[in-house]
């Protein structure tokens, strides 16, 4: 049986969102039936390559209460590719009391610019203690659990 193929596209300045992306990828792979690769926005040179995936996850930090600019630019670049329907999910990282704010706007941007992406799960928001990190204790375990739940949702479909 062909494995479901997933890619996580992330943006990160200080490495915390990358750690979250890697922990989600581990959770997804632990299902045993879903492949998952991880790439930073700037590493995806040809957005047409996204056609080869069944599901796309997007994750980035909150920068001034918005999704990080490089992620929005990536979505803009990807929006010009004519993709078939994809399963999807999003996540962000934040400080203080800003849980989910960039995430909500990221989901809106994806819905507007890449309507081929259908969200299979409520997005995930991970807290960092300060601008440079570290991630608040327990967030990587939660990210791993989120990845497991994503895999379950993907396999349900
Ligand atoms: C320019 C800049 C603006 C930021 N603005 C916010 C903000 O408005 N709200 C917030 O919760 N975090 C803010 N942060 C903190 C980031 O969310 C934090 O640096 C990020 O989650 C760390 O992820 P990274 O290690 O992947 O870069 C800001 C960080 C930077 C660099």
mmCIF file of C-alpha atoms and ligand atoms in Angstrom:
data_model
loop_
_atom_site.group_PDB
_atom_site.id
_atom_site.type_symbol
_atom_site.label_atom_id
_atom_site.label_comp_id
_atom_site.label_asym_id
_atom_site.label_seq_id
_atom_site.Cartn_x
_atom_site.Cartn_y
_atom_site.Cartn_z
ATOM 1 C CA UNK A 1 0.000 0.000 0.000
ATOM 2 C CA UNK A 2 1.295 3.463 -0.849
ATOM 3 C CA UNK A 3 2.106 5.561 2.191
ATOM 4 C CA UNK A 4 0.412 8.917 2.698
ATOM 5 C CA UNK A 5 2.979 11.633 1.990
ATOM 6 C CA UNK A 6 3.145 14.715 4.146
ATOM 7 C CA UNK A 7 5.388 17.763 4.202
ATOM 8 C CA UNK A 8 5.793 20.294 6.991
ATOM 9 C CA UNK A 9 6.816 23.747 5.783
ATOM 10 C CA UNK A 10 8.045 25.970 8.592
ATOM 11 C CA UNK A 11 9.649 29.335 9.227
ATOM 12 C CA UNK A 12 11.939 29.954 12.211
ATOM 13 C CA UNK A 13 14.481 32.557 13.278
ATOM 14 C CA UNK A 14 15.772 31.139 16.576
ATOM 15 C CA UNK A 15 15.058 27.447 15.964
ATOM 16 C CA UNK A 16 12.074 26.931 18.291
ATOM 17 C CA UNK A 17 9.498 26.535 15.520
ATOM 18 C CA UNK A 18 11.875 24.136 13.778
ATOM 19 C CA UNK A 19 11.937 22.006 16.946
ATOM 20 C CA UNK A 20 8.137 22.029 17.003
ATOM 21 C CA UNK A 21 8.035 21.043 13.314
ATOM 22 C CA UNK A 22 10.450 18.157 13.964
ATOM 23 C CA UNK A 23 8.425 16.953 16.971
ATOM 24 C CA UNK A 24 5.197 17.035 14.917
ATOM 25 C CA UNK A 25 6.983 15.115 12.127
ATOM 26 C CA UNK A 26 8.108 12.464 14.646
ATOM 27 C CA UNK A 27 4.520 12.108 15.877
ATOM 28 C CA UNK A 28 3.272 11.740 12.306
ATOM 29 C CA UNK A 29 5.912 9.111 11.465
ATOM 30 C CA UNK A 30 5.168 7.155 14.645
ATOM 31 C CA UNK A 31 1.887 6.139 13.036
ATOM 32 C CA UNK A 32 4.049 3.953 10.794
ATOM 33 C CA UNK A 33 1.856 4.663 7.797
ATOM 34 C CA UNK A 34 2.528 8.297 6.977
ATOM 35 C CA UNK A 35 5.757 9.654 5.521
ATOM 36 C CA UNK A 36 6.733 13.128 6.631
ATOM 37 C CA UNK A 37 9.440 15.487 5.436
ATOM 38 C CA UNK A 38 10.266 18.866 6.930
ATOM 39 C CA UNK A 39 11.466 21.931 5.000
ATOM 40 C CA UNK A 40 12.075 25.582 5.783
ATOM 41 C CA UNK A 41 10.178 27.994 3.506
ATOM 42 C CA UNK A 42 13.362 29.005 1.678
ATOM 43 C CA UNK A 43 14.299 25.373 1.019
ATOM 44 C CA UNK A 44 11.264 24.775 -1.194
ATOM 45 C CA UNK A 45 12.562 26.198 -4.454
ATOM 46 C CA UNK A 46 9.842 24.782 -6.704
ATOM 47 C CA UNK A 47 6.406 25.065 -5.193
ATOM 48 C CA UNK A 48 5.094 22.709 -7.925
ATOM 49 C CA UNK A 49 6.840 19.960 -5.913
ATOM 50 C CA UNK A 50 3.956 20.298 -3.430
ATOM 51 C CA UNK A 51 1.853 18.361 -5.957
ATOM 52 C CA UNK A 52 3.634 15.199 -4.781
ATOM 53 C CA UNK A 53 2.180 15.369 -1.256
ATOM 54 C CA UNK A 54 -1.194 14.308 0.114
ATOM 55 C CA UNK A 55 -0.987 16.731 3.008
ATOM 56 C CA UNK A 56 0.811 20.006 3.763
ATOM 57 C CA UNK A 57 1.394 21.462 7.230
ATOM 58 C CA UNK A 58 2.404 25.090 7.726
ATOM 59 C CA UNK A 59 4.041 26.498 10.869
ATOM 60 C CA UNK A 60 5.664 29.797 11.847
ATOM 61 C CA UNK A 61 6.314 32.205 14.706
ATOM 62 C CA UNK A 62 4.093 35.084 15.723
ATOM 63 C CA UNK A 63 5.849 38.256 14.584
ATOM 64 C CA UNK A 64 4.041 41.403 15.703
ATOM 65 C CA UNK A 65 0.782 39.451 15.988
ATOM 66 C CA UNK A 66 1.033 38.244 12.398
ATOM 67 C CA UNK A 67 2.420 35.063 10.854
ATOM 68 C CA UNK A 68 6.146 35.491 10.047
ATOM 69 C CA UNK A 69 6.503 37.323 6.767
ATOM 70 C CA UNK A 70 8.508 34.572 5.048
ATOM 71 C CA UNK A 71 5.616 32.187 5.608
ATOM 72 C CA UNK A 72 3.132 34.602 4.054
ATOM 73 C CA UNK A 73 5.521 35.043 1.125
ATOM 74 C CA UNK A 74 5.749 31.276 0.767
ATOM 75 C CA UNK A 75 1.954 30.957 0.677
ATOM 76 C CA UNK A 76 1.892 33.668 -1.977
ATOM 77 C CA UNK A 77 4.465 31.750 -4.060
ATOM 78 C CA UNK A 78 2.592 28.484 -3.630
ATOM 79 C CA UNK A 79 -0.762 30.054 -4.491
ATOM 80 C CA UNK A 80 0.164 30.292 -8.164
ATOM 81 C CA UNK A 81 0.538 26.505 -8.474
ATOM 82 C CA UNK A 82 -2.575 24.664 -9.591
ATOM 83 C CA UNK A 83 -2.777 21.933 -6.939
ATOM 84 C CA UNK A 84 -5.369 19.220 -6.440
ATOM 85 C CA UNK A 85 -7.076 19.043 -3.062
ATOM 86 C CA UNK A 86 -4.642 18.592 -0.164
ATOM 87 C CA UNK A 87 -5.223 17.804 3.476
ATOM 88 C CA UNK A 88 -3.654 20.376 5.770
ATOM 89 C CA UNK A 89 -2.995 21.777 9.210
ATOM 90 C CA UNK A 90 -1.208 24.767 10.726
ATOM 91 C CA UNK A 91 0.710 25.696 13.874
ATOM 92 C CA UNK A 92 2.443 28.703 15.379
ATOM 93 C CA UNK A 93 4.817 29.637 18.193
ATOM 94 C CA UNK A 94 4.227 32.651 20.439
ATOM 95 C CA UNK A 95 5.223 34.359 23.671
ATOM 96 C CA UNK A 96 3.147 35.659 26.581
ATOM 97 C CA UNK A 97 -0.600 35.576 26.152
ATOM 98 C CA UNK A 98 -0.669 35.472 22.389
ATOM 99 C CA UNK A 99 -1.692 31.884 21.918
ATOM 100 C CA UNK A 100 -3.186 31.152 18.523
ATOM 101 C CA UNK A 101 -3.215 34.733 17.218
ATOM 102 C CA UNK A 102 -0.703 34.225 14.390
ATOM 103 C CA UNK A 103 -2.132 30.733 13.865
ATOM 104 C CA UNK A 104 -5.623 32.088 13.148
ATOM 105 C CA UNK A 105 -4.233 34.554 10.626
ATOM 106 C CA UNK A 106 -2.056 31.862 9.070
ATOM 107 C CA UNK A 107 -5.119 29.643 8.610
ATOM 108 C CA UNK A 108 -6.981 32.574 7.057
ATOM 109 C CA UNK A 109 -4.120 33.259 4.619
ATOM 110 C CA UNK A 110 -4.005 29.579 3.615
ATOM 111 C CA UNK A 111 -7.791 29.452 3.167
ATOM 112 C CA UNK A 112 -7.716 32.554 0.978
ATOM 113 C CA UNK A 113 -4.608 31.909 -1.105
ATOM 114 C CA UNK A 114 -4.508 28.094 -1.191
ATOM 115 C CA UNK A 115 -8.151 26.980 -1.038
ATOM 116 C CA UNK A 116 -7.017 23.534 -2.238
ATOM 117 C CA UNK A 117 -5.843 22.931 1.358
ATOM 118 C CA UNK A 118 -8.569 21.447 3.551
ATOM 119 C CA UNK A 119 -7.820 21.557 7.285
ATOM 120 C CA UNK A 120 -8.196 18.160 8.956
ATOM 121 C CA UNK A 121 -7.611 19.328 12.542
ATOM 122 C CA UNK A 122 -7.711 22.425 14.729
ATOM 123 C CA UNK A 123 -4.335 24.197 14.619
ATOM 124 C CA UNK A 124 -1.655 23.900 17.279
ATOM 125 C CA UNK A 125 0.028 26.727 19.188
ATOM 126 C CA UNK A 126 3.292 26.274 21.122
ATOM 127 C CA UNK A 127 4.569 28.725 23.726
ATOM 128 C CA UNK A 128 8.148 29.985 24.040
ATOM 129 C CA UNK A 129 9.351 31.588 27.272
ATOM 130 C CA UNK A 130 11.015 34.526 25.579
ATOM 131 C CA UNK A 131 11.614 35.820 22.063
ATOM 132 C CA UNK A 132 14.585 33.487 21.537
ATOM 133 C CA UNK A 133 13.076 30.612 23.497
ATOM 134 C CA UNK A 134 13.284 28.163 25.032
ATOM 135 C CA UNK A 135 10.011 26.389 24.399
ATOM 136 C CA UNK A 136 7.874 26.130 27.530
ATOM 137 C CA UNK A 137 8.192 22.748 29.210
ATOM 138 C CA UNK A 138 5.861 20.156 27.748
ATOM 139 C CA UNK A 139 5.355 21.897 24.399
ATOM 140 C CA UNK A 140 7.446 19.398 22.421
ATOM 141 C CA UNK A 141 5.457 16.493 23.878
ATOM 142 C CA UNK A 142 2.250 18.316 22.914
ATOM 143 C CA UNK A 143 3.683 18.862 19.420
ATOM 144 C CA UNK A 144 4.453 15.150 19.156
ATOM 145 C CA UNK A 145 0.900 14.324 20.246
ATOM 146 C CA UNK A 146 -0.473 16.798 17.684
ATOM 147 C CA UNK A 147 1.545 14.961 15.011
ATOM 148 C CA UNK A 148 0.021 11.636 16.076
ATOM 149 C CA UNK A 149 -3.461 13.141 15.872
ATOM 150 C CA UNK A 150 -2.718 14.585 12.421
ATOM 151 C CA UNK A 151 -1.635 11.132 11.213
ATOM 152 C CA UNK A 152 -4.852 9.600 12.578
ATOM 153 C CA UNK A 153 -6.948 12.210 10.761
ATOM 154 C CA UNK A 154 -5.023 11.672 7.522
ATOM 155 C CA UNK A 155 -5.473 7.924 7.721
ATOM 156 C CA UNK A 156 -9.209 8.299 8.457
ATOM 157 C CA UNK A 157 -9.734 9.858 5.027
HETATM 158 C C1 LIG B 1 10.319 40.718 15.222
HETATM 159 C C2 LIG B 1 9.601 39.849 16.228
HETATM 160 C C3 LIG B 1 8.328 40.207 16.651
HETATM 161 C C4 LIG B 1 7.649 39.401 17.581
HETATM 162 N N1 LIG B 1 6.377 39.745 17.947
HETATM 163 C C5 LIG B 1 5.671 38.893 18.755
HETATM 164 C C6 LIG B 1 4.321 39.175 19.100
HETATM 165 O O1 LIG B 1 3.749 40.177 18.698
HETATM 166 N N2 LIG B 1 3.650 38.280 19.860
HETATM 167 C C7 LIG B 1 4.241 37.138 20.324
HETATM 168 O O2 LIG B 1 3.593 36.347 20.992
HETATM 169 N N3 LIG B 1 5.544 36.855 20.047
HETATM 170 C C8 LIG B 1 6.254 37.716 19.294
HETATM 171 N N4 LIG B 1 7.559 37.426 18.986
HETATM 172 C C9 LIG B 1 8.191 36.253 19.604
HETATM 173 C C10 LIG B 1 8.166 35.096 18.639
HETATM 174 O O3 LIG B 1 6.914 34.511 18.611
HETATM 175 C C11 LIG B 1 9.268 34.107 19.010
HETATM 176 O O4 LIG B 1 10.509 34.736 18.742
HETATM 177 C C12 LIG B 1 9.149 32.840 18.222
HETATM 178 O O5 LIG B 1 8.027 32.094 18.639
HETATM 179 C C13 LIG B 1 10.376 31.988 18.341
HETATM 180 O O6 LIG B 1 10.334 31.111 17.268
HETATM 181 P P1 LIG B 1 11.651 30.790 16.424
HETATM 182 O O7 LIG B 1 12.671 30.339 17.428
HETATM 183 O O8 LIG B 1 11.214 29.670 15.552
HETATM 184 O O9 LIG B 1 12.065 32.002 15.669
HETATM 185 C C14 LIG B 1 8.263 38.233 18.099
HETATM 186 C C15 LIG B 1 9.557 37.885 17.663
HETATM 187 C C16 LIG B 1 10.229 38.675 16.749
HETATM 188 C C17 LIG B 1 11.601 38.288 16.299
#
